[in-house]
Coordinates of C-alpha atoms and ligand atoms in Angstrom, one line a residue:
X1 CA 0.0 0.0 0.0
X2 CA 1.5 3.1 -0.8
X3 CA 2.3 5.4 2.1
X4 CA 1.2 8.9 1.9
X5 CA 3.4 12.0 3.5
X6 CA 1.2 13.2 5.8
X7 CA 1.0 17.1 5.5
X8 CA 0.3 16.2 2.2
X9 CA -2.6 14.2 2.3
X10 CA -5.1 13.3 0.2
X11 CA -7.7 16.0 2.2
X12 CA -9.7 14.3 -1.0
X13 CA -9.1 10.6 -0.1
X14 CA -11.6 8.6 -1.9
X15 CA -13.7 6.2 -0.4
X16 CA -16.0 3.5 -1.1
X17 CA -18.4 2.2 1.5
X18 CA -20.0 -1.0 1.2
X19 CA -23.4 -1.9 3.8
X20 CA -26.3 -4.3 3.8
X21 CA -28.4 -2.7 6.5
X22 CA -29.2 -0.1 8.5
X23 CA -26.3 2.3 8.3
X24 CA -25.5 3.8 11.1
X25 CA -21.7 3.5 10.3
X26 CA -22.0 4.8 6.9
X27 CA -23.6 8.2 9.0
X28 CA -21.1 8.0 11.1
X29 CA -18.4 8.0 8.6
X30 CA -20.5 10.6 6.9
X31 CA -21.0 13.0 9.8
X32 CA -17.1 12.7 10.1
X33 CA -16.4 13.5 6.7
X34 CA -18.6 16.6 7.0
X35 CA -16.6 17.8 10.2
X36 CA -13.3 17.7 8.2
X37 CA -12.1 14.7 10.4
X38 CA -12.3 11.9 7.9
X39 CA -9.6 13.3 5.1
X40 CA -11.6 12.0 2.3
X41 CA -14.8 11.7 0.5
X42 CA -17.3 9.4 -0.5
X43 CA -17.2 7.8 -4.6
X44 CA -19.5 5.2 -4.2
X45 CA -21.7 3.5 -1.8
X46 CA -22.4 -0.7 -2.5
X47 CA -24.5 -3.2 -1.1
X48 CA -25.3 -6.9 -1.5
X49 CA -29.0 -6.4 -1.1
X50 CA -31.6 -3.5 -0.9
X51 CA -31.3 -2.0 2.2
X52 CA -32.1 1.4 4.5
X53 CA -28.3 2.2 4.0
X54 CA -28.6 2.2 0.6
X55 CA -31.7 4.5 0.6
X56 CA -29.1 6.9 2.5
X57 CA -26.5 7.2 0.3
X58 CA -28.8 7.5 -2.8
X59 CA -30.9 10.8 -1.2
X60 CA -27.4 12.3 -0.1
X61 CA -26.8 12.2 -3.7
X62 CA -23.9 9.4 -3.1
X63 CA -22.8 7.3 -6.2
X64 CA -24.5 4.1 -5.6
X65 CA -24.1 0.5 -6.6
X66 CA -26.6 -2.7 -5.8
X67 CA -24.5 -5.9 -6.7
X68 CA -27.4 -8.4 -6.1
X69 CA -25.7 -11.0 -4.0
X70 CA -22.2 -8.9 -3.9
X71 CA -21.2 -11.2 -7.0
X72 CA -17.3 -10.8 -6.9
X73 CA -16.3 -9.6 -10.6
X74 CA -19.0 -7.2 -10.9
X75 CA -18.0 -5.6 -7.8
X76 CA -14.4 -5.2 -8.4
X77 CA -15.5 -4.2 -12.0
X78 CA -17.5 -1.2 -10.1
X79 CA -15.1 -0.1 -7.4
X80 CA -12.2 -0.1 -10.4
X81 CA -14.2 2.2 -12.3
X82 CA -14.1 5.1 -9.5
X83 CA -10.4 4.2 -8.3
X84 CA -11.2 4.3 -4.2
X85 CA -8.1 5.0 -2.1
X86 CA -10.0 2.9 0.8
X87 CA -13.5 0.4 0.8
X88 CA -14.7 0.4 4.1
X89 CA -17.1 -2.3 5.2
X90 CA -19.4 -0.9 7.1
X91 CA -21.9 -3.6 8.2
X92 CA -21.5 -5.1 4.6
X93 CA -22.5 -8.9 5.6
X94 CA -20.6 -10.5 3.2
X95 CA -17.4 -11.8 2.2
X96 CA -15.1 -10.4 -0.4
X97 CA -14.4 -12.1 -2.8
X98 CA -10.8 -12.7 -5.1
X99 CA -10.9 -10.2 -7.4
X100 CA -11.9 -7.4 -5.3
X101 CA -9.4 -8.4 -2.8
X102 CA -6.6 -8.4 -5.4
X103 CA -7.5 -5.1 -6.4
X104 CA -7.2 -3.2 -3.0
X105 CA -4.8 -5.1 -1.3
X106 CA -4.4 -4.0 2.3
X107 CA -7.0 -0.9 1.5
X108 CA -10.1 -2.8 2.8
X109 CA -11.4 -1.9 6.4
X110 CA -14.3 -3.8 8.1
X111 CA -15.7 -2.8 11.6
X112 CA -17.1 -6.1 13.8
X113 CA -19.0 -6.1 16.9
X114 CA -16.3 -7.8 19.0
X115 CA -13.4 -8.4 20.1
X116 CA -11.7 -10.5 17.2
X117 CA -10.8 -13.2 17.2
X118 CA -13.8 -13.9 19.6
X119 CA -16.9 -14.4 18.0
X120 CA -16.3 -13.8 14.2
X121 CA -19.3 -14.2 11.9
X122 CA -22.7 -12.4 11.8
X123 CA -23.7 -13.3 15.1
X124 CA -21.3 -11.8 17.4
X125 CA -23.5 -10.0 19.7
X126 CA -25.7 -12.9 20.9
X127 CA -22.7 -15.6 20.4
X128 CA -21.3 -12.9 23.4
X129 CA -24.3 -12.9 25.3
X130 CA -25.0 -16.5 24.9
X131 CA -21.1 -18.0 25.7
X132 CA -21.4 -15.2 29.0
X133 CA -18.6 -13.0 28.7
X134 CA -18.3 -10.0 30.8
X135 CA -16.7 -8.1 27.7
X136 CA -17.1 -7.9 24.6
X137 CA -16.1 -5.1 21.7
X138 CA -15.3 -3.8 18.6
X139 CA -12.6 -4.5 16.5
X140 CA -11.7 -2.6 13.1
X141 CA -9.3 -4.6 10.9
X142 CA -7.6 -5.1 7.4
X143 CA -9.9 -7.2 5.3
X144 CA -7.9 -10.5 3.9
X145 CA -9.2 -13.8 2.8
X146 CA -10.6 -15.0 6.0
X147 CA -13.5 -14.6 8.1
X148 CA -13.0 -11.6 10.3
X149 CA -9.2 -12.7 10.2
X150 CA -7.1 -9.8 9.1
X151 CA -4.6 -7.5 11.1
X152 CA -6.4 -5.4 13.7
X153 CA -6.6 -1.8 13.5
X154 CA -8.2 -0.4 16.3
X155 CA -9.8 -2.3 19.4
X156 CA -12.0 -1.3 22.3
X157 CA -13.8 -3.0 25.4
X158 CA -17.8 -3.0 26.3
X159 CA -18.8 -4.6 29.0
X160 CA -21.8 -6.7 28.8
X161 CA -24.3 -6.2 32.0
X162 CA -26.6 -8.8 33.8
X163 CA -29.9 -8.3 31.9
X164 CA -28.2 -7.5 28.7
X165 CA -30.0 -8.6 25.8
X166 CA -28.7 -8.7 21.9
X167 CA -30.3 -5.4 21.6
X168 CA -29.6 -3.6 24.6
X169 CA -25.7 -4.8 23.7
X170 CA -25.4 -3.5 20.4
X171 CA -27.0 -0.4 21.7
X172 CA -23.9 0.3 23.8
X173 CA -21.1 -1.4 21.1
X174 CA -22.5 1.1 18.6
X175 CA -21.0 4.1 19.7
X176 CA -18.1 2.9 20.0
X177 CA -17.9 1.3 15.9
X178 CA -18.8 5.0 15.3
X179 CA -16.3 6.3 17.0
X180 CA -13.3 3.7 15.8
X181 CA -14.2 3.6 12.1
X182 CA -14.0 7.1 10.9
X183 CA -10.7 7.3 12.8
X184 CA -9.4 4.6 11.0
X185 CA -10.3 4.9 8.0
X186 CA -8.4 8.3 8.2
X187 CA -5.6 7.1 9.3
X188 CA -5.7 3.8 6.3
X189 CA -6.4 7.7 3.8
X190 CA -3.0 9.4 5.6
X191 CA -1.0 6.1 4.9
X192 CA -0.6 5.6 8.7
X193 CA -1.6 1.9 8.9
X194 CA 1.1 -0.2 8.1
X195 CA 1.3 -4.5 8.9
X196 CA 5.1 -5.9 9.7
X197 CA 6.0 -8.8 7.6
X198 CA 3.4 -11.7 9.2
X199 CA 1.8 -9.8 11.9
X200 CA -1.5 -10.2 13.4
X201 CA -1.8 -6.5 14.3
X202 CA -0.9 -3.5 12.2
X203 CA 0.8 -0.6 13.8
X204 CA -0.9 2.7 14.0
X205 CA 1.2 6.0 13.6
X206 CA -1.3 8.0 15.8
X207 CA 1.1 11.2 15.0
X208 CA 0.8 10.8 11.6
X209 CA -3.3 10.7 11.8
X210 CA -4.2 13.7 13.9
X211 CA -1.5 15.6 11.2
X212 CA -3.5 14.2 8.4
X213 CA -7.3 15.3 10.5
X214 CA -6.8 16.9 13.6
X215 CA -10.0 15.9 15.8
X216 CA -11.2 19.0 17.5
X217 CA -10.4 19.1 21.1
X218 CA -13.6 20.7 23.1
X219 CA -14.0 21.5 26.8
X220 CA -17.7 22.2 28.9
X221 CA -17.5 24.4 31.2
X222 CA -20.3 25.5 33.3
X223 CA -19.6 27.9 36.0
X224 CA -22.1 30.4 38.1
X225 CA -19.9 32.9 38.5
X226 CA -19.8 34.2 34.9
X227 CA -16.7 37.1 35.2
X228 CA -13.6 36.9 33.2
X229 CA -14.8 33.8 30.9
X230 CA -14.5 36.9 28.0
X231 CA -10.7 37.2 29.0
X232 CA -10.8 32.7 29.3
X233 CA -12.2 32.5 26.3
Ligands
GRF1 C1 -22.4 -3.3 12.8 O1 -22.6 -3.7 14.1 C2 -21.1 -3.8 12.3 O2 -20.1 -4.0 13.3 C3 -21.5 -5.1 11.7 O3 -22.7 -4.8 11.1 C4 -23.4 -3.8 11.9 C5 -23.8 -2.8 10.9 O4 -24.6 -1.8 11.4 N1 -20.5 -5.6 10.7 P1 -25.0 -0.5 10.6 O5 -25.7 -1.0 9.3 O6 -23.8 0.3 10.3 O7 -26.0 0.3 11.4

């Protein structure tokens, strides 16, 4: 993959997103994009099936693609055809096939709701609940051949509490995936992701990503005295 300086990156990345449901990552990555934090833009939005996501992306005037079935050579035939710098999977339930795979090596991001390698698959939630951890996740990796198998990214913790259902769990892990994904898929745009030679975890230079899209750093305050916040501020 090739690695971008970056002061000079991309600020124009371009991304393609796939999804099969609802899309609340595809906002998310959205919403960051429109706050200046994702470092790139969105070419084209595909899906396997019809689905509310889908719906999104066509009335925000987004490029889209249905690939009934995500049949393998039609999709890499689309996503060559608008030359993405990253495809993010973003609750696409499906795996890639060959020839997409060959055509973004190491540029293909999914986000899964746990903490990989527990629970891969499209289950993960209630395969948490239902083998009784106390945590569970999210884990953003590098998309390879295998089923939720490729180098992680970006990992963090949610515990699962005594009454939690599927529902109530995903509730909680999907704040989180909206958090992670965007940041990583800035930092796959700013070249910052890189894998050593057989390693199960890619390295992160975090330097490198708020250079490329400095997240905003903001502070409440909430004081009853209000004199001298005009000289604070
Ligand atoms: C997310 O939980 C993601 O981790 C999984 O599919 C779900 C998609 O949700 N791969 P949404 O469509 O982004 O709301």
């Amino acid at each position: 993959m090739p690695r971008h300086d970056p002061v000079s990156m991309p600020v124009g990345g371009r991304i393609a997103v796939g999804v099969s449901g609802g899309g609340s990552n595809l906002r998310a990555l959205a919403a960051a994009a429109v706050r200046g934090e994702l470092g790139g833009e969105f070419v084209l939005v595909f899906a396997d099936r019809a689905c509310p996501a889908l719906d999104w992306a066509e009335g925000q005037g987004i490029e889209t693609i249905l690939v009934p079935g995500g049949d393998d050579e039609v999709l890499a035939s689309a996503l060559r055809a608008v030359a993405p710098d990253v495809v993010v999977l973003a609750g696409y339930l499906r795996i890639l096939g060959p020839h997409v795979l060959a055509a973004f090596p190491g540029r293909v991001l999914n986000v899964h709701p746990s903490l990989l390698p527990a629970f891969p698959g499209l289950h993960a939630a209630g395969d948490a609940l239902a083998a009784g951890v106390a945590v569970t996740g999210v884990t953003v990796h590098l998309v390879d051949a295998t089923l939720d198998g490729g180098p992680i990214v970006a990992q963090e913790a949610v515990d699962v509490l005594p009454g939690d259902d599927e529902d109530t769990l995903l509730a909680r892990i999907h704040p989180v995936e909206h958090r992670l994904l965007p940041r990583a898929v800035t930092a796959l745009l700013a070249g910052a992701i890189d894998v050593p030679s057989g390693a199960r975890r890619a390295t992160v230079d975090r330097v490198a990503v708020d250079a490329a899209a400095p997240v905003p750093r903001r502070a409440l305050l909430s004081v009853s005295d209000k004199a001298g916040l005009a000289e604070l501020g």
